[in-house]
Amino acid sequence: MRRDDFPILQEKNRNKPVVYFDSASSAQKPRQVVEAMRDFYYRGYANIHRGIYELSERSSQLYENSRERVKQFIHAADIDEIVFVRSTTEGINLVAQAYGRTHWQAGDEVIVSEMEHHSNIVPWYLLKEQIGIELKVIPVAEDGTLDMATYQTLFSPRTKLVTVTHASNVLGTINPIQEITAIAHAHHVPVLVDGAQAVPHLPVDVQALDVDFYLFSGHKLYGPSGVGVLYGKKKYLAAMPPYHGGGGMIETVSFSQITFAKTPHKFEAGTPDIAGVIGLHAAMDYVDSIGMEAIFAHSQTLLAYAQPQLAAIPGLRILGTAPAKVGVISFTIDGIHPHDLGTVLDHEGIAVRAGHHCAQPLMERFGVPATVRVSFGIYNSKEEIDKLVAAIHLAKRLFT
Ligand SMILES: *Cc1c(COP(=O)(O)O)cnc(C)c1O
């Protein structure tokens, strides 16, 4: 699918045609995104929000157009609900500090799942250290789905937030966000969803999901690194003080009194990644030109092709066999360390991840120190999966 848009796929890895199976870590970039950023740097560059000259007006307009595009892309109700941040990680930290630290006290509770990426664990752990909140954990069942029965028992009068990933970067599991949100809202508890792994794979409608906060990163959506999105319902963003202080987020400043700009600008202190925001716009246009439904269908075709072939390899164990998955497959093989397998694959030109994937609690849950993870992007093909399967057989001959 659209391989020609990705110049990097013409490159070699260890002198073999590159087979890129690490899109869950970061996706490759199509020409359309790189050219939009290059055009901006060559023909339209100026800082935003400050200039009274035409170039700066145009740059500001492009920046704000991208905000409008994000609103459409995730079906937000209002453009003021879209905050540009550096990444999913920064967005979660922003909510933890500006919302959690402002409104919570020692003994308040946050419900988090066992399958979270470290970036949806550590910011809450920091709050535990800073103000004494407690973390309650939704367990993961053997097939990689969330234990929804236990989830419902974790609420107490002290519960302040439910924070879960939309899709797991290790197991691939797509979580039932609508159901999770409905249950939390019945307890009057807001929900934050880490969409880093879902946004590149599925159409997302934050209003239909009824989430209160939603995060994603540009670089996993075939866009640039250094830009991400925090979506927050207006009533929550309005109840949050600024996270960073600096230029661009104030109305007036004196040494005795500062008044802040309104959301979303209140949260965007300093010169942002302007070209990144423009590149993100191009990335959203790019994926929509293919269609998020078609992108989802492509990953499902690759999953359905790869999973049975991998599962048939003796000693290979797939972690995460939920019925609803994004294009991510984690596995271990008896007798071969994931890093050794990763090295053999690398020598065949195949780029995969081997390690704990920033999800150590989940590794512990499954009793493994690490896995190999294969993740699919829009450019991957069945022929590449055939190469993967052949390379795994080669590794088995070498190591067992
Ligand atoms: C990659 C990832 C993150 C972190 O994204 P950054 O862009 O590194 O901030 C968080 N959660 C999940 C599920 C991820 O896959």
Short mmCIF file of C-alpha atoms and ligand atoms in Angstrom, two decimals:
data_model
loop_
_atom_site.label_atom_id
_atom_site.label_comp_id
_atom_site.label_asym_id
_atom_site.label_seq_id
_atom_site.Cartn_x
_atom_site.Cartn_y
_atom_site.Cartn_z
CA MET A 1 0.00 0.00 0.00
CA ARG A 2 1.55 3.33 -1.16
CA ARG A 3 5.13 2.09 -0.67
CA ASP A 4 6.40 4.57 -3.25
CA ASP A 5 5.53 7.47 -0.96
CA PHE A 6 8.26 6.33 1.47
CA PRO A 7 11.77 6.93 0.10
CA ILE A 8 13.34 5.13 3.07
CA LEU A 9 11.95 1.83 1.81
CA GLN A 10 14.50 2.05 -1.03
CA GLU A 11 17.30 2.05 1.56
CA LYS A 12 19.20 -0.98 2.78
CA ASN A 13 19.49 -2.39 6.30
CA ARG A 14 22.67 -4.53 6.65
CA ASN A 15 22.87 -4.48 2.88
CA LYS A 16 19.44 -6.07 2.45
CA PRO A 17 16.21 -4.34 1.42
CA VAL A 18 14.82 -2.80 4.57
CA VAL A 19 11.76 -4.50 6.03
CA TYR A 20 10.43 -2.02 8.56
CA PHE A 21 8.38 -3.72 11.27
CA ASP A 22 8.84 -1.09 13.98
CA SER A 23 6.08 1.40 13.24
CA ALA A 24 4.66 1.05 16.76
CA SER A 25 7.85 2.70 17.95
CA SER A 26 7.83 5.33 15.23
CA ALA A 27 6.41 5.32 11.72
CA GLN A 28 8.34 6.21 8.56
CA LYS A 29 7.52 9.46 6.78
CA PRO A 30 5.92 9.87 3.36
CA ARG A 31 7.20 12.49 0.92
CA GLN A 32 3.98 14.48 1.41
CA VAL A 33 4.85 15.18 5.05
CA VAL A 34 8.51 15.98 4.48
CA GLU A 35 7.69 18.24 1.53
CA ALA A 36 5.07 20.18 3.47
CA MET A 37 7.66 20.90 6.15
CA ARG A 38 10.37 21.73 3.60
CA ASP A 39 8.03 24.11 1.77
CA PHE A 40 7.22 25.85 5.01
CA TYR A 41 10.90 26.28 5.89
CA TYR A 42 11.84 27.42 2.40
CA ARG A 43 8.88 29.60 1.56
CA GLY A 44 6.78 30.42 4.59
CA TYR A 45 8.87 30.40 7.72
CA ALA A 46 8.36 32.94 10.50
CA ASN A 47 7.45 32.74 14.16
CA ILE A 48 3.74 32.65 14.99
CA HIS A 49 1.41 34.87 16.99
CA ARG A 50 3.88 37.73 17.31
CA GLY A 51 4.53 39.25 13.95
CA ILE A 52 2.57 42.04 12.31
CA TYR A 53 4.06 41.20 8.92
CA GLU A 54 2.58 38.95 6.28
CA LEU A 55 4.95 36.01 6.68
CA SER A 56 4.16 35.72 10.37
CA GLU A 57 0.44 36.05 9.71
CA ARG A 58 0.68 33.21 7.20
CA SER A 59 2.71 31.07 9.54
CA SER A 60 0.19 31.68 12.37
CA GLN A 61 -2.63 30.79 9.99
CA LEU A 62 -1.00 27.49 9.00
CA TYR A 63 -0.42 26.68 12.65
CA GLU A 64 -4.06 27.36 13.56
CA ASN A 65 -5.30 25.54 10.43
CA SER A 66 -3.55 22.46 11.74
CA ARG A 67 -5.43 22.81 15.03
CA GLU A 68 -8.69 22.93 13.10
CA ARG A 69 -7.57 19.84 11.15
CA VAL A 70 -6.86 17.93 14.40
CA LYS A 71 -10.32 18.88 15.62
CA GLN A 72 -11.83 17.32 12.49
CA PHE A 73 -9.50 14.35 12.54
CA ILE A 74 -10.47 13.21 16.05
CA HIS A 75 -13.99 14.70 15.89
CA ALA A 76 -13.57 17.12 18.78
CA ALA A 77 -16.42 19.52 19.49
CA ASP A 78 -14.31 22.66 19.59
CA ILE A 79 -10.92 23.87 18.41
CA ASP A 80 -10.18 25.23 21.90
CA GLU A 81 -10.03 21.63 23.08
CA ILE A 82 -6.90 20.93 21.00
CA VAL A 83 -3.56 21.68 22.66
CA PHE A 84 -0.31 21.13 20.78
CA VAL A 85 2.32 19.45 22.92
CA ARG A 86 5.60 17.69 22.18
CA SER A 87 4.24 14.16 22.43
CA THR A 88 1.86 11.81 24.17
CA THR A 89 4.35 11.71 27.03
CA GLU A 90 4.34 15.45 27.49
CA GLY A 91 0.55 15.59 27.28
CA ILE A 92 0.09 13.01 30.04
CA ASN A 93 2.58 14.85 32.24
CA LEU A 94 0.71 18.07 31.56
CA VAL A 95 -2.59 16.56 32.73
CA ALA A 96 -0.97 14.91 35.77
CA GLN A 97 0.63 18.15 36.92
CA ALA A 98 -1.86 20.81 35.82
CA TYR A 99 -5.01 18.83 36.59
CA GLY A 100 -4.01 16.16 39.14
CA ARG A 101 -1.62 18.14 41.23
CA THR A 102 -4.01 21.08 41.33
CA HIS A 103 -7.13 19.19 42.33
CA TRP A 104 -6.07 16.07 44.24
CA GLN A 105 -4.86 15.26 47.72
CA ALA A 106 -3.09 12.47 49.57
CA GLY A 107 -5.21 9.33 49.50
CA ASP A 108 -6.98 10.18 46.24
CA GLU A 109 -6.90 7.36 43.72
CA VAL A 110 -6.12 6.90 40.04
CA ILE A 111 -7.16 3.75 38.20
CA VAL A 112 -4.55 2.69 35.65
CA SER A 113 -4.22 -0.56 33.69
CA GLU A 114 -1.53 -3.19 33.85
CA MET A 115 -0.88 -2.84 30.10
CA GLU A 116 0.14 0.82 30.16
CA HIS A 117 3.23 2.24 28.49
CA HIS A 118 5.61 3.77 31.04
CA SER A 119 4.51 7.21 29.87
CA ASN A 120 1.06 6.47 31.33
CA ILE A 121 2.49 5.11 34.58
CA VAL A 122 5.44 7.30 35.56
CA PRO A 123 3.58 10.68 35.55
CA TRP A 124 1.05 9.20 38.03
CA TYR A 125 3.79 7.61 40.08
CA LEU A 126 5.44 11.04 40.32
CA LEU A 127 2.17 12.37 41.75
CA LYS A 128 2.17 9.52 44.24
CA GLU A 129 5.60 10.71 45.38
CA GLN A 130 4.67 14.41 45.24
CA ILE A 131 1.24 14.44 46.88
CA GLY A 132 0.55 10.87 48.02
CA ILE A 133 -2.08 9.63 45.57
CA GLU A 134 -2.68 5.87 45.24
CA LEU A 135 -2.64 3.82 42.03
CA LYS A 136 -5.25 1.05 41.51
CA VAL A 137 -4.46 -1.38 38.73
CA ILE A 138 -6.85 -3.04 36.26
CA PRO A 139 -5.39 -6.52 35.66
CA VAL A 140 -4.78 -7.95 32.21
CA ALA A 141 -6.28 -11.38 31.41
CA GLU A 142 -4.29 -14.19 29.77
CA ASP A 143 -5.50 -13.28 26.26
CA GLY A 144 -4.35 -9.67 26.71
CA THR A 145 -7.75 -8.10 27.36
CA LEU A 146 -8.53 -5.96 30.39
CA ASP A 147 -10.28 -7.66 33.28
CA MET A 148 -13.43 -5.57 33.10
CA ALA A 149 -15.10 -7.31 36.07
CA THR A 150 -12.24 -6.30 38.37
CA TYR A 151 -12.18 -2.81 36.84
CA GLN A 152 -15.69 -2.18 38.15
CA THR A 153 -14.64 -3.06 41.69
CA LEU A 154 -11.74 -0.56 41.78
CA PHE A 155 -13.86 2.58 42.22
CA SER A 156 -14.13 4.28 45.59
CA PRO A 157 -15.27 7.72 46.70
CA ARG A 158 -11.59 8.74 46.37
CA THR A 159 -11.27 7.77 42.68
CA LYS A 160 -10.25 10.86 40.66
CA LEU A 161 -9.31 9.52 37.24
CA VAL A 162 -9.26 6.42 35.06
CA THR A 163 -6.28 6.37 32.71
CA VAL A 164 -5.94 3.66 30.07
CA THR A 165 -4.45 3.09 26.69
CA HIS A 166 -6.72 2.85 23.66
CA ALA A 167 -4.48 0.19 22.13
CA SER A 168 -1.56 -1.66 23.70
CA ASN A 169 1.86 -1.12 22.16
CA VAL A 170 2.86 -4.65 23.25
CA LEU A 171 -0.24 -6.83 22.99
CA GLY A 172 -2.04 -4.93 20.27
CA THR A 173 -5.28 -5.16 22.27
CA ILE A 174 -7.86 -2.51 21.40
CA ASN A 175 -9.58 -1.64 24.67
CA PRO A 176 -13.35 -1.06 24.93
CA ILE A 177 -13.01 2.67 25.60
CA GLN A 178 -16.72 3.46 25.29
CA GLU A 179 -17.54 0.89 27.95
CA ILE A 180 -14.65 1.96 30.19
CA THR A 181 -15.76 5.58 29.93
CA ALA A 182 -19.43 4.82 30.58
CA ILE A 183 -18.52 2.93 33.76
CA ALA A 184 -16.20 5.71 34.97
CA HIS A 185 -18.74 8.42 34.22
CA ALA A 186 -21.40 6.50 36.16
CA HIS A 187 -19.03 7.05 39.12
CA HIS A 188 -18.52 10.72 38.09
CA VAL A 189 -14.87 10.01 37.30
CA PRO A 190 -13.15 11.46 34.19
CA VAL A 191 -11.18 9.29 31.78
CA LEU A 192 -7.82 9.92 30.10
CA VAL A 193 -7.00 7.79 27.07
CA ASP A 194 -3.50 7.28 25.67
CA GLY A 195 -4.18 7.15 21.94
CA ALA A 196 -0.54 6.90 20.79
CA GLN A 197 -1.06 3.44 19.36
CA ALA A 198 -4.69 3.78 18.27
CA VAL A 199 -4.59 6.96 16.21
CA PRO A 200 -2.27 5.48 13.54
CA HIS A 201 -4.54 2.44 13.13
CA LEU A 202 -8.19 3.37 13.68
CA PRO A 203 -10.64 6.17 13.03
CA VAL A 204 -10.99 7.97 16.38
CA ASP A 205 -14.01 10.00 17.49
CA VAL A 206 -13.40 11.53 20.90
CA GLN A 207 -17.02 12.61 21.23
CA ALA A 208 -18.39 9.15 20.45
CA LEU A 209 -15.90 7.63 22.91
CA ASP A 210 -16.88 10.37 25.38
CA VAL A 211 -13.32 10.55 26.74
CA ASP A 212 -12.28 13.55 28.82
CA PHE A 213 -8.62 13.63 27.77
CA TYR A 214 -7.03 12.00 24.72
CA LEU A 215 -3.39 12.03 23.63
CA PHE A 216 -1.43 11.10 20.56
CA SER A 217 1.98 11.69 18.96
CA GLY A 218 2.67 12.92 15.42
CA HIS A 219 5.60 10.61 14.82
CA LYS A 220 3.53 7.42 15.07
CA LEU A 221 1.01 8.81 12.57
CA TYR A 222 3.58 9.12 9.74
CA GLY A 223 4.17 12.70 10.88
CA PRO A 224 7.18 14.43 12.43
CA SER A 225 8.62 13.82 15.87
CA GLY A 226 8.43 16.66 18.37
CA VAL A 227 4.71 17.31 18.05
CA GLY A 228 1.74 15.70 19.75
CA VAL A 229 -1.83 16.50 20.68
CA LEU A 230 -3.64 16.82 23.97
CA TYR A 231 -7.40 16.81 23.57
CA GLY A 232 -9.27 17.86 26.69
CA LYS A 233 -12.92 18.64 27.24
CA LYS A 234 -13.34 22.36 27.78
CA LYS A 235 -14.53 22.12 31.36
CA TYR A 236 -11.35 20.27 32.33
CA LEU A 237 -8.90 22.46 30.42
CA ALA A 238 -10.56 25.53 31.91
CA ALA A 239 -10.00 24.12 35.42
CA MET A 240 -6.27 23.69 34.84
CA PRO A 241 -3.56 26.28 35.48
CA PRO A 242 -0.72 26.60 32.94
CA TYR A 243 1.88 23.85 32.93
CA HIS A 244 4.79 25.83 31.51
CA GLY A 245 5.20 29.58 31.80
CA GLY A 246 6.62 31.78 29.07
CA GLY A 247 5.83 33.78 25.97
CA GLY A 248 2.66 33.31 23.98
CA MET A 249 0.52 32.14 26.88
CA ILE A 250 -0.20 35.40 28.69
CA GLU A 251 -2.50 38.38 28.34
CA THR A 252 -0.57 40.81 30.52
CA VAL A 253 2.57 40.48 32.60
CA SER A 254 3.95 42.59 35.40
CA PHE A 255 6.07 41.51 38.35
CA SER A 256 3.08 41.65 40.66
CA GLN A 257 0.34 40.22 38.45
CA ILE A 258 0.06 38.01 35.38
CA THR A 259 -3.09 37.15 33.51
CA PHE A 260 -3.04 34.13 31.26
CA ALA A 261 -4.34 33.57 27.78
CA LYS A 262 -7.33 31.26 27.36
CA THR A 263 -7.05 27.59 26.43
CA PRO A 264 -5.48 26.20 24.34
CA HIS A 265 -2.84 28.98 24.18
CA LYS A 266 -2.51 28.96 27.97
CA PHE A 267 -0.75 25.58 27.60
CA GLU A 268 1.50 26.48 24.67
CA ALA A 269 4.27 28.56 26.24
CA GLY A 270 7.21 29.57 24.10
CA THR A 271 7.86 29.01 20.41
CA PRO A 272 6.30 25.67 19.52
CA ASP A 273 7.42 23.17 16.89
CA ILE A 274 5.77 25.20 14.13
CA ALA A 275 7.05 23.07 11.25
CA GLY A 276 6.11 19.97 13.21
CA VAL A 277 2.53 21.18 13.60
CA ILE A 278 2.42 21.84 9.85
CA GLY A 279 3.91 18.41 9.16
CA LEU A 280 1.24 16.86 11.38
CA HIS A 281 -1.40 18.56 9.25
CA ALA A 282 0.14 16.95 6.16
CA ALA A 283 0.23 13.58 7.94
CA MET A 284 -3.49 13.74 8.77
CA ASP A 285 -4.25 14.69 5.16
CA TYR A 286 -2.06 11.83 4.00
CA VAL A 287 -3.70 9.10 6.08
CA ASP A 288 -7.16 10.43 5.28
CA SER A 289 -6.32 10.32 1.56
CA ILE A 290 -5.91 6.56 2.03
CA GLY A 291 -8.74 6.34 4.56
CA MET A 292 -8.45 5.22 8.18
CA GLU A 293 -10.88 2.36 7.47
CA ALA A 294 -8.63 1.12 4.67
CA ILE A 295 -5.57 1.51 6.92
CA PHE A 296 -7.27 -0.53 9.63
CA ALA A 297 -8.31 -3.19 7.10
CA HIS A 298 -4.74 -3.42 5.81
CA SER A 299 -3.33 -4.08 9.28
CA GLN A 300 -6.05 -6.68 9.89
CA THR A 301 -5.09 -8.47 6.66
CA LEU A 302 -1.45 -8.54 7.72
CA LEU A 303 -2.36 -9.74 11.23
CA ALA A 304 -4.56 -12.51 9.87
CA TYR A 305 -1.73 -13.56 7.55
CA ALA A 306 1.09 -13.39 10.09
CA GLN A 307 -0.40 -14.63 13.36
CA PRO A 308 -1.26 -18.21 12.34
CA GLN A 309 2.11 -18.66 10.62
CA LEU A 310 3.98 -17.40 13.67
CA ALA A 311 1.83 -19.42 16.09
CA ALA A 312 2.66 -22.56 14.08
CA ILE A 313 6.40 -22.19 14.74
CA PRO A 314 7.32 -24.68 17.50
CA GLY A 315 8.21 -22.95 20.78
CA LEU A 316 6.82 -19.58 19.66
CA ARG A 317 4.39 -17.96 22.10
CA ILE A 318 2.33 -14.91 21.08
CA LEU A 319 1.51 -12.53 23.92
CA GLY A 320 -1.85 -10.92 23.25
CA THR A 321 -4.49 -12.90 21.40
CA ALA A 322 -7.44 -10.58 21.95
CA PRO A 323 -10.09 -10.61 19.22
CA ALA A 324 -9.65 -6.87 18.60
CA LYS A 325 -6.03 -5.91 17.90
CA VAL A 326 -4.06 -3.26 16.06
CA GLY A 327 -1.17 -4.43 13.87
CA VAL A 328 1.18 -5.41 16.69
CA ILE A 329 2.47 -8.92 17.48
CA SER A 330 4.71 -9.65 20.47
CA PHE A 331 6.21 -13.05 20.94
CA THR A 332 8.92 -15.14 22.56
CA ILE A 333 10.61 -18.29 21.29
CA ASP A 334 11.83 -21.03 23.61
CA GLY A 335 15.60 -21.16 23.71
CA ILE A 336 16.28 -17.88 21.87
CA HIS A 337 16.70 -14.61 23.72
CA PRO A 338 14.60 -11.84 22.12
CA HIS A 339 17.73 -9.72 21.58
CA ASP A 340 19.47 -12.59 19.78
CA LEU A 341 16.45 -13.07 17.55
CA GLY A 342 16.36 -9.33 16.93
CA THR A 343 20.01 -9.45 15.85
CA VAL A 344 19.42 -12.29 13.39
CA LEU A 345 16.43 -10.46 11.92
CA ASP A 346 18.48 -7.27 11.64
CA HIS A 347 21.06 -9.14 9.55
CA GLU A 348 18.25 -10.17 7.22
CA GLY A 349 17.27 -6.51 6.81
CA ILE A 350 14.28 -6.80 9.16
CA ALA A 351 13.79 -4.07 11.77
CA VAL A 352 11.87 -5.21 14.87
CA ARG A 353 11.91 -4.25 18.53
CA ALA A 354 13.29 -6.53 21.20
CA GLY A 355 12.97 -5.55 24.83
CA HIS A 356 10.38 -4.57 27.41
CA HIS A 357 8.73 -1.96 25.12
CA CYS A 358 8.41 0.57 27.97
CA ALA A 359 5.90 -1.75 29.64
CA GLN A 360 7.78 -3.53 32.41
CA PRO A 361 4.69 -4.22 34.59
CA LEU A 362 3.12 -6.01 31.61
CA MET A 363 6.29 -8.07 31.05
CA GLU A 364 6.11 -9.09 34.70
CA ARG A 365 2.44 -10.01 34.29
CA PHE A 366 3.37 -12.46 31.52
CA GLY A 367 6.50 -13.67 33.30
CA VAL A 368 8.94 -12.65 30.57
CA PRO A 369 11.81 -10.14 30.70
CA ALA A 370 11.38 -9.13 27.08
CA THR A 371 9.66 -10.01 23.82
CA VAL A 372 10.23 -9.46 20.14
CA ARG A 373 7.64 -7.10 18.71
CA VAL A 374 6.64 -6.90 15.07
CA SER A 375 4.40 -3.94 14.23
CA PHE A 376 2.80 -3.06 10.92
CA GLY A 377 2.48 0.20 9.04
CA ILE A 378 0.66 1.09 5.86
CA TYR A 379 3.74 0.16 3.79
CA ASN A 380 4.12 -3.43 4.97
CA SER A 381 3.25 -6.41 2.79
CA LYS A 382 2.63 -10.15 2.96
CA GLU A 383 5.94 -10.74 1.15
CA GLU A 384 7.69 -9.04 4.05
CA ILE A 385 5.92 -11.34 6.49
CA ASP A 386 7.17 -14.31 4.44
CA LYS A 387 10.71 -12.95 4.90
CA LEU A 388 10.11 -12.61 8.64
CA VAL A 389 8.91 -16.20 8.97
CA ALA A 390 11.89 -17.48 6.95
CA ALA A 391 14.31 -15.45 9.09
CA ILE A 392 12.79 -16.85 12.29
CA HIS A 393 13.34 -20.37 10.97
CA LEU A 394 16.94 -19.41 10.23
CA ALA A 395 17.37 -18.15 13.82
CA LYS A 396 15.95 -21.39 15.16
CA ARG A 397 18.53 -23.35 13.17
CA LEU A 398 21.30 -21.12 14.54
CA PHE A 399 20.25 -21.12 18.18
CA THR A 400 18.44 -24.36 18.95
C1 LIG B 1 4.81 5.35 21.92
C2 LIG B 1 3.77 5.29 22.99
C3 LIG B 1 3.72 6.28 23.98
C4 LIG B 1 4.73 7.38 24.08
O1 LIG B 1 4.72 8.16 22.96
P1 LIG B 1 5.83 9.34 22.82
O2 LIG B 1 5.62 9.81 21.45
O3 LIG B 1 7.15 8.67 23.03
O4 LIG B 1 5.52 10.33 23.87
C5 LIG B 1 2.74 6.20 24.92
N1 LIG B 1 1.83 5.20 24.89
C6 LIG B 1 1.83 4.25 23.95
C7 LIG B 1 0.78 3.19 23.97
C8 LIG B 1 2.81 4.26 22.97
O5 LIG B 1 2.83 3.30 22.05
#
